[in-house]
mmCIF file of C-alpha atoms in Angstrom:
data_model
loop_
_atom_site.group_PDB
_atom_site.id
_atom_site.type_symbol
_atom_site.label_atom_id
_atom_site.label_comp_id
_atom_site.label_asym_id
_atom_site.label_seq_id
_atom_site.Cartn_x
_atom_site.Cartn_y
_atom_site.Cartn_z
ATOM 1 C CA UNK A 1 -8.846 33.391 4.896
ATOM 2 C CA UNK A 2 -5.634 35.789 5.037
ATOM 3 C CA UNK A 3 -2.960 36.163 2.782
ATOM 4 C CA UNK A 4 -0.210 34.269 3.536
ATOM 5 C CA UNK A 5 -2.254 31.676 5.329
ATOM 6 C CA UNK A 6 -3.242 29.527 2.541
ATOM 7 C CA UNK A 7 -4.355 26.059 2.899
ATOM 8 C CA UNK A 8 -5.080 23.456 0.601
ATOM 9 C CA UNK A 9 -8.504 22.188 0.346
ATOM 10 C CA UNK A 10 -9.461 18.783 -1.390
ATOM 11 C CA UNK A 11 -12.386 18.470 -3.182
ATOM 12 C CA UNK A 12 -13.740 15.705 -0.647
ATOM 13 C CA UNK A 13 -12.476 15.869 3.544
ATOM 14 C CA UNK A 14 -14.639 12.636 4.208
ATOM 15 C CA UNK A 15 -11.589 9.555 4.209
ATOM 16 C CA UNK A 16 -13.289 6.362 2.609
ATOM 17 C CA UNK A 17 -13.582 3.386 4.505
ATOM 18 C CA UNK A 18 -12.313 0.756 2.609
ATOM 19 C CA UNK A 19 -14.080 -2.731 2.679
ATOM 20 C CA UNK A 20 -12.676 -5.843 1.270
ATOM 21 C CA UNK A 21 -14.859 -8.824 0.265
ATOM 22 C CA UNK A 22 -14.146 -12.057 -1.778
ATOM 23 C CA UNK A 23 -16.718 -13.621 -4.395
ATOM 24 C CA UNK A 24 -16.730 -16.457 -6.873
ATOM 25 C CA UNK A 25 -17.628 -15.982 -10.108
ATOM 26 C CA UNK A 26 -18.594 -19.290 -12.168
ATOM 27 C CA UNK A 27 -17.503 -18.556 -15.589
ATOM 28 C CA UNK A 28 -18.785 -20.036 -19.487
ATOM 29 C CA UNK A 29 -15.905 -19.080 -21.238
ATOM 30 C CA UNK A 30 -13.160 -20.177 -19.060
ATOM 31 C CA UNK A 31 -15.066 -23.340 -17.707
ATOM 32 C CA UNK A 32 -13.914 -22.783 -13.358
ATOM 33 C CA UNK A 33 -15.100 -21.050 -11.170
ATOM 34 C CA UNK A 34 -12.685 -17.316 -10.660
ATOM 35 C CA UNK A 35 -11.831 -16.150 -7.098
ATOM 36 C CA UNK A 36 -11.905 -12.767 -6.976
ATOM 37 C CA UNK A 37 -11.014 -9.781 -3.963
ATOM 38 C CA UNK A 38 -12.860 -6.445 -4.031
ATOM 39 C CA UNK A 39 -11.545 -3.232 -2.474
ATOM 40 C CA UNK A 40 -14.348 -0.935 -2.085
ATOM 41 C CA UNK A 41 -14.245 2.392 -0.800
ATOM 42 C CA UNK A 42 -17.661 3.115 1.074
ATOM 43 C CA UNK A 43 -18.882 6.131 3.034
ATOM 44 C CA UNK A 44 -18.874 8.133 0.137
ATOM 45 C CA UNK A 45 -21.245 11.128 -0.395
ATOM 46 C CA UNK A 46 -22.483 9.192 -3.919
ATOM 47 C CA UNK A 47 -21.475 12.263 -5.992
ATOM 48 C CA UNK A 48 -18.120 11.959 -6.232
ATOM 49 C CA UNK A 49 -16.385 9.722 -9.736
ATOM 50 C CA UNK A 50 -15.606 6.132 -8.951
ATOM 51 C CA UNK A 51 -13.297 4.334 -10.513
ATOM 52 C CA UNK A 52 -12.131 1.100 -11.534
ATOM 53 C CA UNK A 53 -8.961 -1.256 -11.643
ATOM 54 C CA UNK A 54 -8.820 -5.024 -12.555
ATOM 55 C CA UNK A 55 -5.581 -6.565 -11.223
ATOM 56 C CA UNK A 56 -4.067 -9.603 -12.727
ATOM 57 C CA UNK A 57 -2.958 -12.308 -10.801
ATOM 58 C CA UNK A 58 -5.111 -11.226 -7.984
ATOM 59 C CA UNK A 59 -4.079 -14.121 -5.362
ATOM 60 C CA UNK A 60 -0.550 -11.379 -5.000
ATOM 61 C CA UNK A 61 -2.749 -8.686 -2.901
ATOM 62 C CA UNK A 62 -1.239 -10.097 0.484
ATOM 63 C CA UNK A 63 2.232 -10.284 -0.974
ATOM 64 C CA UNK A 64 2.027 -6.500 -2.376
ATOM 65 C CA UNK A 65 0.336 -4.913 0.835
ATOM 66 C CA UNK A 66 -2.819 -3.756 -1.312
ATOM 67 C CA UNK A 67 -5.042 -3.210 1.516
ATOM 68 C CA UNK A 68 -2.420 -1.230 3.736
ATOM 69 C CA UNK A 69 -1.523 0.830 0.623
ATOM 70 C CA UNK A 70 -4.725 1.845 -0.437
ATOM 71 C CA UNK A 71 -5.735 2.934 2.704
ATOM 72 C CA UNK A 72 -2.740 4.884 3.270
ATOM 73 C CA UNK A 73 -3.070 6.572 -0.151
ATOM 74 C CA UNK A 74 -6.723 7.510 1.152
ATOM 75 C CA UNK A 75 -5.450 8.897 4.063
ATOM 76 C CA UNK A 76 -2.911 10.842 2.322
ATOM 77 C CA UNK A 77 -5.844 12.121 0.343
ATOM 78 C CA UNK A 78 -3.401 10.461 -3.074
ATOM 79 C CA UNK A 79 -6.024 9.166 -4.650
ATOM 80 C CA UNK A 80 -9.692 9.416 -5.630
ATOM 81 C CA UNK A 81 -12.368 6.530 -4.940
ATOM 82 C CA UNK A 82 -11.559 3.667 -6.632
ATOM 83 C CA UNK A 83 -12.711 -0.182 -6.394
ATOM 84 C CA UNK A 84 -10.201 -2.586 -7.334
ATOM 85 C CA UNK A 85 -10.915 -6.245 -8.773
ATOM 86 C CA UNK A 86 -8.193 -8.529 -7.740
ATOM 87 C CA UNK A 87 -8.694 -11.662 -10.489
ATOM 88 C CA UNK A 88 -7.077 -14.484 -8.906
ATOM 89 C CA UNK A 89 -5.048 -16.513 -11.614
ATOM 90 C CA UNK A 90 -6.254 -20.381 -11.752
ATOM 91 C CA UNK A 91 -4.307 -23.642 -12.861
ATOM 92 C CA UNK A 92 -4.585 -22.741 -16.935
ATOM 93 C CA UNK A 93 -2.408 -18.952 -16.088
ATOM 94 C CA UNK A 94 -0.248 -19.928 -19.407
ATOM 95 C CA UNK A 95 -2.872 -20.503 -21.310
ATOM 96 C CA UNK A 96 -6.067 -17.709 -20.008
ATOM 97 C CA UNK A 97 -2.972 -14.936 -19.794
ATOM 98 C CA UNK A 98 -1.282 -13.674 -23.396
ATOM 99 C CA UNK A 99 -2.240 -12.574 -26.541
ATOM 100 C CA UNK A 100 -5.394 -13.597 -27.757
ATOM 101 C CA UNK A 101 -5.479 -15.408 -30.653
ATOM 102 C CA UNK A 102 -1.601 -15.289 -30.912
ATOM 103 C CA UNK A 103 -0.169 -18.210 -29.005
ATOM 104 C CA UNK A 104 3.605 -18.409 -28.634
ATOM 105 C CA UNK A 105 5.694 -20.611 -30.046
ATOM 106 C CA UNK A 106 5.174 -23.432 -27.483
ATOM 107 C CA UNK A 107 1.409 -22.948 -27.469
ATOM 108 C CA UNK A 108 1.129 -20.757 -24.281
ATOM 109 C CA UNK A 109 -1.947 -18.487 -24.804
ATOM 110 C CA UNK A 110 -4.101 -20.346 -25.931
ATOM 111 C CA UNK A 111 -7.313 -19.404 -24.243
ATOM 112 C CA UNK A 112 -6.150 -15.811 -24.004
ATOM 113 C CA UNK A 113 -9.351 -14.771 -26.470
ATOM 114 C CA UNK A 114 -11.562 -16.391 -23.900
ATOM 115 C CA UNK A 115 -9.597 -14.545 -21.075
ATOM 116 C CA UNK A 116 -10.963 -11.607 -22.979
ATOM 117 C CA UNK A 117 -14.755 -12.792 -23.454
ATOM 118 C CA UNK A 118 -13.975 -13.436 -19.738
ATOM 119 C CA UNK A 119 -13.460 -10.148 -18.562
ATOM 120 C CA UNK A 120 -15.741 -8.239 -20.863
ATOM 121 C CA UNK A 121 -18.758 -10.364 -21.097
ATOM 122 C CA UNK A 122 -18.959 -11.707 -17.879
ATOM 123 C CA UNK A 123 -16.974 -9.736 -15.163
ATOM 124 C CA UNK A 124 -17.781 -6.400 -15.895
ATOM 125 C CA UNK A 125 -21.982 -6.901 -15.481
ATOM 126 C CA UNK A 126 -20.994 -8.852 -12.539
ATOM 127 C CA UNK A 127 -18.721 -6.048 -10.895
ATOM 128 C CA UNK A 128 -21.597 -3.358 -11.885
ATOM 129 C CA UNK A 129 -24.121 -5.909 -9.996
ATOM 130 C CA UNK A 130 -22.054 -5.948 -6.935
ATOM 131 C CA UNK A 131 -21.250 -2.638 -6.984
ATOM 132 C CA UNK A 132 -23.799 0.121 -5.248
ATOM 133 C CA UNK A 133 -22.446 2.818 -6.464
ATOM 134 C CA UNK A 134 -22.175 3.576 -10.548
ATOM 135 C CA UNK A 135 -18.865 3.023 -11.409
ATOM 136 C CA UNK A 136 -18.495 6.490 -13.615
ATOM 137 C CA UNK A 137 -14.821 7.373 -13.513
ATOM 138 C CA UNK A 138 -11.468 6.090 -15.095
ATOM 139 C CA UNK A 139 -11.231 2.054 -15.780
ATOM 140 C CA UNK A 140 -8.208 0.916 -16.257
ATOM 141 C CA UNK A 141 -6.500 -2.600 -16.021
ATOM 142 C CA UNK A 142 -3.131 -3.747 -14.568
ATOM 143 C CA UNK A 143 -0.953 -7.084 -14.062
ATOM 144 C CA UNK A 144 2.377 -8.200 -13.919
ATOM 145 C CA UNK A 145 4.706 -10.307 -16.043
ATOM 146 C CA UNK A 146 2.651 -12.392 -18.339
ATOM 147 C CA UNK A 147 -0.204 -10.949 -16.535
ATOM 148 C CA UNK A 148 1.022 -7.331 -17.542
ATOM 149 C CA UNK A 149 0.888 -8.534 -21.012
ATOM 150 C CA UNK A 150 -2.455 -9.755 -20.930
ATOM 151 C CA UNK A 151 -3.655 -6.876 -19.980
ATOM 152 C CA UNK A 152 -1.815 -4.734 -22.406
ATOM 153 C CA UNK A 153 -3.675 -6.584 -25.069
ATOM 154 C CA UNK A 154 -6.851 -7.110 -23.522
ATOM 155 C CA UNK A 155 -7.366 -2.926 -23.154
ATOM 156 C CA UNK A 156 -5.396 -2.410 -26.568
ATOM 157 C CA UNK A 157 -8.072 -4.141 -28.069
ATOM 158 C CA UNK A 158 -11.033 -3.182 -26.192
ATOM 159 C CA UNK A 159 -10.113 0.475 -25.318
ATOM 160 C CA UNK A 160 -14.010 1.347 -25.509
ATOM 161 C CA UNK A 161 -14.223 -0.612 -21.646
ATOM 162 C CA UNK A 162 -10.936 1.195 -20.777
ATOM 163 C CA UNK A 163 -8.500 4.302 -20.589
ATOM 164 C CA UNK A 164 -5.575 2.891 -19.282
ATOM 165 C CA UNK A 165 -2.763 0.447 -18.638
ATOM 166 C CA UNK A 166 -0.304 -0.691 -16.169
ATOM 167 C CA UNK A 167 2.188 -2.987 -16.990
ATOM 168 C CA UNK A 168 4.700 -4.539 -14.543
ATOM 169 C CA UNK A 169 7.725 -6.507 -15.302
ATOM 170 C CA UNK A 170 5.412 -7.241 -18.655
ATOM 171 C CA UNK A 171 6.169 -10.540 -20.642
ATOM 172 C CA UNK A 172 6.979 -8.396 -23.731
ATOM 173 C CA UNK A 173 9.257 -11.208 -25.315
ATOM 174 C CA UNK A 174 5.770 -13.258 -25.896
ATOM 175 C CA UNK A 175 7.460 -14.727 -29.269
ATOM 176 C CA UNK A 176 6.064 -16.948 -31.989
ATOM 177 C CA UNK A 177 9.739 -18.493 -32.546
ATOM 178 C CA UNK A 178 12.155 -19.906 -29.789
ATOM 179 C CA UNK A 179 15.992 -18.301 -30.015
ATOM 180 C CA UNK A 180 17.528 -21.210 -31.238
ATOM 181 C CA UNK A 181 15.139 -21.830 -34.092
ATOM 182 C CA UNK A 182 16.478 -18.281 -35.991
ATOM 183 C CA UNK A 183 14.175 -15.360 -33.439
ATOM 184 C CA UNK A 184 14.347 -12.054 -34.510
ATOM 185 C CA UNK A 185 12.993 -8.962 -32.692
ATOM 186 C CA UNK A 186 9.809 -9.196 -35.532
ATOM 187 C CA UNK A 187 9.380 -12.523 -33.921
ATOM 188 C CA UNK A 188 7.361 -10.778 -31.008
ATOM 189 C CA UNK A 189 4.016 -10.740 -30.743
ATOM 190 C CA UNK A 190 2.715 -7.444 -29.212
ATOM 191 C CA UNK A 191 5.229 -5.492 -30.956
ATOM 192 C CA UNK A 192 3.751 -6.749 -33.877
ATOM 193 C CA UNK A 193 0.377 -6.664 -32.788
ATOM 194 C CA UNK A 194 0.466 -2.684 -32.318
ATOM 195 C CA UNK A 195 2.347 -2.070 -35.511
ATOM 196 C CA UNK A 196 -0.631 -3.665 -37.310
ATOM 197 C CA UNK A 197 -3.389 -2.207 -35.987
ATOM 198 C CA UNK A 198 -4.800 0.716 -38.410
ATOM 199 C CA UNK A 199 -7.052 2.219 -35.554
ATOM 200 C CA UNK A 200 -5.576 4.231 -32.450
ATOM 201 C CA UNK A 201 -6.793 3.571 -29.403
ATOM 202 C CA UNK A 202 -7.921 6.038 -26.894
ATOM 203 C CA UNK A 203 -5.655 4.961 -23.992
ATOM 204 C CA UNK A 204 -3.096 6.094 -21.885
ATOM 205 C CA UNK A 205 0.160 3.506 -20.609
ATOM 206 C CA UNK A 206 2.081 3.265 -17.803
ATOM 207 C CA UNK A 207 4.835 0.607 -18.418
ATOM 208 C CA UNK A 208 7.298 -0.571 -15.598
ATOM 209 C CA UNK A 209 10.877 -2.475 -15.501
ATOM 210 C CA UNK A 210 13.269 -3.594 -12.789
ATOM 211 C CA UNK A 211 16.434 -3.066 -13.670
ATOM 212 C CA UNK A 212 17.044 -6.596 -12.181
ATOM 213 C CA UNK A 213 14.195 -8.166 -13.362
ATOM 214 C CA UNK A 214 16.694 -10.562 -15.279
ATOM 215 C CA UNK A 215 19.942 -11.552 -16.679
ATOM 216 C CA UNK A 216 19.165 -12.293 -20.432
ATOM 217 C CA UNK A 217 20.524 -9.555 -22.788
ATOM 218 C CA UNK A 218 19.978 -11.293 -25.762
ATOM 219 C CA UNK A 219 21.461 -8.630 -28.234
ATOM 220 C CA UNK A 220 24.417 -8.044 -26.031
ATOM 221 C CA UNK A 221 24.059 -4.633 -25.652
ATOM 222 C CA UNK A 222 24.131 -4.516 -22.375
ATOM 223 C CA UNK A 223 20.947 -3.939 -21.687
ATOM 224 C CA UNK A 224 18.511 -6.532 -20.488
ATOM 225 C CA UNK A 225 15.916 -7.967 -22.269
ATOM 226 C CA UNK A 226 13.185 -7.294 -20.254
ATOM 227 C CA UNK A 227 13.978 -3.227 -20.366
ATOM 228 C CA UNK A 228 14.573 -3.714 -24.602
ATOM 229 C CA UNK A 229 11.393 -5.213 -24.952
ATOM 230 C CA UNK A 230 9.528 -2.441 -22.903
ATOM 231 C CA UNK A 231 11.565 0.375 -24.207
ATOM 232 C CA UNK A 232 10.566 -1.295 -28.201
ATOM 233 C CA UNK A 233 7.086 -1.204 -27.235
ATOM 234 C CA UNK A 234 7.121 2.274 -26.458
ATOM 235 C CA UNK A 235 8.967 2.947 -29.502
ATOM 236 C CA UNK A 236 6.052 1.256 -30.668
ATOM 237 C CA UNK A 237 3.484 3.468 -29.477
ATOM 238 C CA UNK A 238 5.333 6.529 -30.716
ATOM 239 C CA UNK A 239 5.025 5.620 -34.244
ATOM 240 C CA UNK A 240 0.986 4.956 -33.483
ATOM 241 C CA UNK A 241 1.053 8.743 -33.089
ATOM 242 C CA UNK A 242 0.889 8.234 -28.858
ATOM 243 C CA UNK A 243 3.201 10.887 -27.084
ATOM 244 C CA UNK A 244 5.142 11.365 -23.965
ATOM 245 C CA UNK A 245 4.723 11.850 -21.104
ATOM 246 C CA UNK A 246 1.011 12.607 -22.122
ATOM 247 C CA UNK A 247 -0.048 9.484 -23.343
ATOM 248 C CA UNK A 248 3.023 7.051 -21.991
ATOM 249 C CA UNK A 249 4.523 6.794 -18.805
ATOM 250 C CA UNK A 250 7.991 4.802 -18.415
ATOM 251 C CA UNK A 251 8.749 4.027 -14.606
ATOM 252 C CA UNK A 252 12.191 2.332 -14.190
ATOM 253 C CA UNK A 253 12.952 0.704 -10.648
ATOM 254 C CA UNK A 254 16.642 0.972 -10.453
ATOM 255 C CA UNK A 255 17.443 -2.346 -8.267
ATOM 256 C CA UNK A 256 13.666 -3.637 -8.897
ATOM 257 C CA UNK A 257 13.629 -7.572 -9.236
ATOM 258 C CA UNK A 258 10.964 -9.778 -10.971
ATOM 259 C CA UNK A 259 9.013 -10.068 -7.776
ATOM 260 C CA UNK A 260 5.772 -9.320 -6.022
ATOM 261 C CA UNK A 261 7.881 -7.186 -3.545
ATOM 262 C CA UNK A 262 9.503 -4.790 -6.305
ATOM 263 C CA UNK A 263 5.527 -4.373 -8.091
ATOM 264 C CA UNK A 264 4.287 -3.482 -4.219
ATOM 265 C CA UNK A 265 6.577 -0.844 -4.128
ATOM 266 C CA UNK A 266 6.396 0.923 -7.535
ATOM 267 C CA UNK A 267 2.248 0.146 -7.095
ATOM 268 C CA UNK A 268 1.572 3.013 -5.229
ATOM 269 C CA UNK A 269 3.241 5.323 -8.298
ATOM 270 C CA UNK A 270 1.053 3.845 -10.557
ATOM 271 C CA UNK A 271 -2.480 4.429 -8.631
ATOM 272 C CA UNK A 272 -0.883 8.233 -8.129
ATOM 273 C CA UNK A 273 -0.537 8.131 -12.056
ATOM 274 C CA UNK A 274 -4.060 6.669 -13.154
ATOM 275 C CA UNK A 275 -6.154 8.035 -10.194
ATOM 276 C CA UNK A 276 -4.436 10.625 -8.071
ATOM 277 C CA UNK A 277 -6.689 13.168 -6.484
ATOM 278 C CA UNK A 278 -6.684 16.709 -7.904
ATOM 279 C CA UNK A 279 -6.444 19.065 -5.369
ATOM 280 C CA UNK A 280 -7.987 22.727 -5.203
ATOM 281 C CA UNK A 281 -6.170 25.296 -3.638
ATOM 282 C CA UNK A 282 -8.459 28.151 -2.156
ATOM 283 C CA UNK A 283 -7.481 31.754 -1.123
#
């Protein structure tokens, strides 16, 4: 090719066709049966990495234009194969999503641990079993709101299944004590949960706020809770020894609201972050 007439190559031309099926997945540990969406990327040559996402709150995938955007990011050759597990939330959310073994201080949580036993035990031999394909690439795990904070600590504590995090609009105020019974900030849960862990995971974070994803500012600084709590837990990480941007990635939506519309449109970011397509540039 002549100088001056570069073009960029990618390391795969052939677009995926992206299928979308729906199973049911009886499950032990959660007693109900778990509707669940997979995105699956086939027409692939079988030697390029596939990777993995579990979504939280999977019954949101109309509502945040999944589909459209993953095919778009194929076409726009954004992101590598990946097959995406949308878990759809059942009746118990408050009590399957949190931290596990840490229920708040009204009790919400409490079958987080066998959330956990959930996912690991029984979801990932079932995804490899549907799968054709070995999944051999990145695994990582996303939600939003208290879904965002169940997976936080479901890959903090398990980072040997996973390499990354995505957090939306993430319940980071989980609490063990209500305000008006004397909270402090060392009332939270997570933030506590990291500072007391002696190990350091292997993991990488991507944490998102709206900056009108509420009204509370409990400190009156100006600043809303939901951004103070986020912001803490990357404080958080820092003293673990994680740095930025390597390890932690802060996306702030200026306008973004506490909705499935605002998470659909910083999405797209995130899949760029944990499994955009490296691109090869040839003479």
């Amino acid at each position: 090719m002549r100088k001056g007439n570069r073009r960029i190559m990618y390391t795969a031309m052939l677009l995926p066709k992206l299928v979308k099926t729906e199973h049911l997945l009886k499950s032990v540990y959660l007693e109900r049966d778990v509707a669940l969406e997979f995105f699956i990327p086939e027409g692939l040559m079988g030697n390029e990495p596939l990777n993995l996402l579990l979504l939280n709150d999977g019954q949101e995938t109309v509502g945040l234009g999944l589909q459209q955007m993953l095919n778009s990011l194929y076409q726009g050759f954004k992101i590598e194969p990946l097959v995406v597990v949308a878990i759809k939330a059942g009746a118990d959310r408050l009590q399957e999503y949190g931290v596990a073994g840490q229920p708040d201080f009204l009790d919400r949580g409490s079958k987080a641990a066998a959330y956990t036993d959930f996912i690991i035990k029984e979801l990932f031999p079932f995804v490899h079993g549907e799968v054709a394909l070995p999944i051999n690439g990145k695994r990582a795990f996303a939600g939003f709101s208290l879904g965002g904070l169940s997976a936080f600590d479901l890959v903090w504590n398990n980072d040997r299944y996973f390499d990354a995090v995505g957090v939306f609009s993430g319940s980071f105020w989980w609490r063990k004590k209500d305000l008006k019974d004397g909270y402090t900030d060392d009332d939270r849960i997570l933030h506590q949960s990291i500072a007391a862990t002696a190990a350091k995971p292997e993991l990488k974070f991507w944490l998102m706020t709206g900056t009108e994803d509420e009204l509370a500012d409990r400190n009156r600084n100006f600043i809303i809770d939901s951004i103070d709590d986020t912001v803490d837990v990357i404080k958080a990480l820092l003293k673990k020894g994680y740095q930025r941007p390597h390890d932690i990635t802060y996306y702030e939506m200026v306008g973004g609201k506490h909705d499935v519309h605002t998470w659909g449109r910083a999405m797209p970011a995130f899949l760029c972050w944990a499994f955009g397509r490296k691109i090869t540039k040839l003479n």
